[in-house]
Amino acid sequence: CREPDPLGIKKEIFVAGIGGFAFGGVWIVGVIFDPGDVQANGNFNWDFFVHLGLSFSYTIIVYYQIYLSYHESKQSLDDAGFAQILQSDTGRQLFKSHLVQELSIENYYFWRAATEWRDNFKNMSEGERENKFIHIYLNFFDAASVMHINVGEHAMVTPTKIAKGQMQLSASILDESISMVENNLRNNSWPRFRESNFYQQFTRADVTNHEF
């Protein structure tokens, strides 16, 4: 299986190697065949391609890592901002208003209901677990629901089987759906929210973090 490469080292080496190989190939052809006798006549030195290839490889290695570092830092800041929104009363209300305008408020309501159900799973009786799960299923998974969420057929399989009594409840059965909806909120709704007037209101507000 493919090993993870969070620093992009494999890609960096591959691109630098391809570039170095290309310049090296031109240098070998030039030194051996000297097309047009340009080196023999003193008009050009094919060793130039060796230095050019080394410079290219060095540039790829250094600046690609700078790019990755910037991208990762920006992503970390974005994730931190998204988390801050969800942890504050003011932020949640403004984010919800934005989602209403986007016609995607069901994602937030599902995320809130599903995470609360999962986090409190051990503290609920079996009857409470089943009742709250059925409530979540009918409101967000059922095709006829007004707040039906789009998580794909694969994520629907387990919740549907449980709703039909074909499987036992477990605290992790909504994890896939929660992850998909949260990624959708973070990667799609959150960037647009940051460009909205609601976000400007959030940055001006005296925001205090609260528990859900």
Coordinates of C-alpha atoms in Angstrom, one line a residue:
C1 CA 0.0 0.0 0.0
R2 CA 1.1 3.6 -0.5
E3 CA 2.9 5.1 2.5
P4 CA 1.8 8.5 3.7
D5 CA 4.1 11.4 2.7
P6 CA 3.0 14.4 4.7
L7 CA 6.1 16.4 3.9
G8 CA 5.9 15.7 0.1
I9 CA 9.4 14.3 0.1
K10 CA 8.7 11.5 -2.4
K11 CA 7.1 14.0 -4.8
E12 CA 9.9 16.4 -4.3
I13 CA 12.6 13.8 -5.1
F14 CA 10.6 12.6 -8.1
V15 CA 10.3 16.0 -9.6
A16 CA 13.8 17.0 -8.8
G17 CA 15.1 13.7 -10.2
I18 CA 13.1 14.0 -13.4
G19 CA 14.4 17.5 -13.9
G20 CA 18.0 16.6 -13.1
F21 CA 17.8 13.5 -15.4
A22 CA 16.5 15.7 -18.3
F23 CA 19.3 18.2 -17.9
G24 CA 21.8 15.4 -17.4
G25 CA 20.6 13.7 -20.6
V26 CA 21.1 16.9 -22.6
W27 CA 24.6 17.3 -21.1
I28 CA 25.5 13.7 -22.1
V29 CA 24.3 14.1 -25.6
G30 CA 26.0 17.4 -25.9
V31 CA 29.4 16.2 -24.6
I32 CA 29.3 13.0 -26.7
F33 CA 28.0 14.3 -30.0
D34 CA 28.5 18.1 -29.7
P35 CA 25.7 19.0 -32.2
G36 CA 26.9 21.8 -34.5
D37 CA 30.4 21.6 -32.9
V38 CA 29.3 24.5 -30.7
Q39 CA 31.7 23.4 -27.9
A40 CA 34.5 22.5 -30.2
N41 CA 34.3 26.0 -31.7
G42 CA 34.2 27.6 -28.3
N43 CA 30.7 29.0 -28.7
F44 CA 29.1 27.0 -25.9
N45 CA 30.1 24.7 -23.0
W46 CA 27.8 21.7 -22.4
D47 CA 28.8 21.7 -18.7
F48 CA 26.3 24.5 -18.4
F49 CA 23.5 22.0 -18.3
V50 CA 25.1 20.3 -15.3
H51 CA 24.9 23.5 -13.3
L52 CA 21.5 24.3 -14.6
G53 CA 20.2 20.8 -13.6
L54 CA 21.7 21.2 -10.1
S55 CA 20.1 24.6 -9.7
F56 CA 16.8 23.3 -10.9
S57 CA 16.9 20.4 -8.4
Y58 CA 17.9 22.7 -5.5
T59 CA 15.1 25.1 -6.4
I60 CA 12.5 22.4 -6.3
I61 CA 13.8 21.0 -3.0
V62 CA 14.0 24.3 -1.2
Y63 CA 11.0 26.2 -2.5
Y64 CA 8.6 23.2 -2.6
Q65 CA 9.2 22.8 1.2
I66 CA 8.6 26.5 1.6
Y67 CA 5.3 26.2 -0.2
L68 CA 4.3 23.2 1.9
S69 CA 5.1 25.0 5.1
Y70 CA 3.0 28.0 4.1
H71 CA 0.1 25.7 3.0
E72 CA 0.2 23.7 6.2
S73 CA 0.3 26.9 8.3
K74 CA -2.6 28.4 6.5
Q75 CA -4.6 25.1 6.8
S76 CA -3.9 25.1 10.6
L77 CA -5.1 28.6 10.9
D78 CA -8.2 27.8 8.9
D79 CA -9.0 24.8 11.0
A80 CA -8.4 26.7 14.3
G81 CA -10.8 29.4 13.1
F82 CA -13.5 26.9 12.1
A83 CA -13.2 25.3 15.6
Q84 CA -13.5 28.7 17.2
I85 CA -16.7 29.4 15.3
L86 CA -18.2 26.1 16.5
Q87 CA -17.1 26.7 20.1
S88 CA -18.7 30.1 20.5
D89 CA -22.4 31.0 20.9
T90 CA -22.0 34.1 18.7
G91 CA -20.0 32.2 16.1
R92 CA -22.5 29.3 15.9
Q93 CA -25.5 31.7 15.4
L94 CA -23.8 33.6 12.7
F95 CA -22.5 30.5 11.0
K96 CA -26.0 29.0 11.1
S97 CA -27.4 32.2 9.5
H98 CA -24.9 31.8 6.7
L99 CA -25.9 28.2 6.2
V100 CA -29.6 29.2 6.0
Q101 CA -28.7 31.5 3.2
E102 CA -26.7 28.7 1.5
L103 CA -29.7 26.3 1.9
S104 CA -27.4 23.9 3.8
I105 CA -28.5 24.3 7.4
E106 CA -29.3 20.6 7.6
N107 CA -25.5 19.9 7.7
Y108 CA -25.1 21.9 10.9
Y109 CA -28.1 20.4 12.6
F110 CA -27.1 16.9 11.7
W111 CA -23.5 17.5 12.9
R112 CA -24.8 18.9 16.2
A113 CA -27.3 16.1 16.8
A114 CA -25.0 13.3 15.8
T115 CA -22.0 14.4 17.7
E116 CA -24.1 14.9 20.9
W117 CA -25.6 11.5 20.5
R118 CA -22.2 9.9 19.9
D119 CA -20.5 11.8 22.8
N120 CA -23.2 10.9 25.3
F121 CA -23.7 7.3 24.1
K122 CA -22.3 5.7 27.3
N123 CA -24.4 8.0 29.5
M124 CA -27.7 7.1 27.9
S125 CA -30.0 4.1 28.6
E126 CA -30.6 1.7 25.7
G127 CA -34.0 3.1 25.1
E128 CA -32.6 6.7 25.0
R129 CA -30.0 5.7 22.5
E130 CA -32.5 4.0 20.2
N131 CA -35.0 6.8 20.4
K132 CA -32.5 9.5 19.7
F133 CA -30.9 7.5 16.9
I134 CA -34.3 7.0 15.2
H135 CA -34.9 10.7 15.6
I136 CA -31.6 11.4 13.8
Y137 CA -32.3 8.8 11.1
L138 CA -35.8 10.1 10.3
N139 CA -34.7 13.8 10.2
F140 CA -31.5 13.4 8.3
F141 CA -31.2 10.0 6.5
D142 CA -34.7 9.3 5.4
A143 CA -35.2 10.3 1.8
A144 CA -38.5 12.0 2.5
S145 CA -37.0 14.2 5.2
V146 CA -36.9 18.0 4.6
M147 CA -33.4 18.1 6.1
H148 CA -32.0 15.1 4.3
I149 CA -28.2 15.2 4.2
N150 CA -26.1 14.1 1.2
V151 CA -23.5 11.6 2.5
G152 CA -23.6 9.0 -0.3
E153 CA -24.9 5.5 -0.4
H154 CA -22.0 3.9 1.5
A155 CA -22.5 6.0 4.6
M156 CA -26.2 5.3 4.5
V157 CA -25.9 1.5 4.7
T158 CA -25.2 1.0 8.4
P159 CA -27.7 3.6 9.7
T160 CA -30.4 2.1 7.5
K161 CA -29.7 -1.4 8.7
I162 CA -29.9 -0.3 12.3
A163 CA -33.1 1.6 11.7
K164 CA -34.6 -1.6 10.2
G165 CA -33.4 -3.6 13.2
Q166 CA -30.8 -5.6 11.3
M167 CA -27.8 -4.4 13.3
Q168 CA -27.0 -3.4 16.9
L169 CA -26.4 0.2 17.9
S170 CA -22.8 1.3 18.6
A171 CA -21.3 4.7 19.4
S172 CA -19.3 4.7 16.1
I173 CA -22.1 4.0 13.6
L174 CA -22.4 7.7 12.6
D175 CA -18.7 8.5 12.5
E176 CA -18.4 8.3 8.7
S177 CA -21.4 10.5 8.2
I178 CA -20.2 13.0 10.8
S179 CA -16.8 13.1 9.2
M180 CA -18.2 13.7 5.7
V181 CA -20.6 16.5 6.9
E182 CA -17.9 18.2 9.0
N183 CA -15.5 18.1 6.0
N184 CA -18.2 19.6 3.9
L185 CA -18.8 22.4 6.4
R186 CA -15.0 23.1 6.8
N187 CA -14.0 22.9 3.1
N188 CA -17.0 24.4 1.5
S189 CA -19.3 26.4 3.8
W190 CA -16.5 27.8 6.0
P191 CA -14.4 29.5 3.3
R192 CA -17.6 31.2 1.9
F193 CA -18.6 32.2 5.4
R194 CA -15.3 33.9 5.9
E195 CA -16.1 36.1 2.9
S196 CA -19.6 37.0 4.2
N197 CA -20.9 39.9 6.3
F198 CA -21.7 37.3 9.0
Y199 CA -18.0 36.7 9.5
Q200 CA -17.3 40.4 9.7
Q201 CA -19.9 40.6 12.5
F202 CA -18.1 37.7 14.2
T203 CA -14.7 39.4 14.1
R204 CA -16.2 42.6 15.6
A205 CA -18.1 40.8 18.3
D206 CA -16.8 40.2 21.8
V207 CA -16.7 36.5 21.5
T208 CA -16.5 34.2 24.5
N209 CA -16.1 30.4 24.2
H210 CA -18.8 28.2 25.7
E211 CA -19.5 24.6 25.9
F212 CA -22.2 23.1 23.7

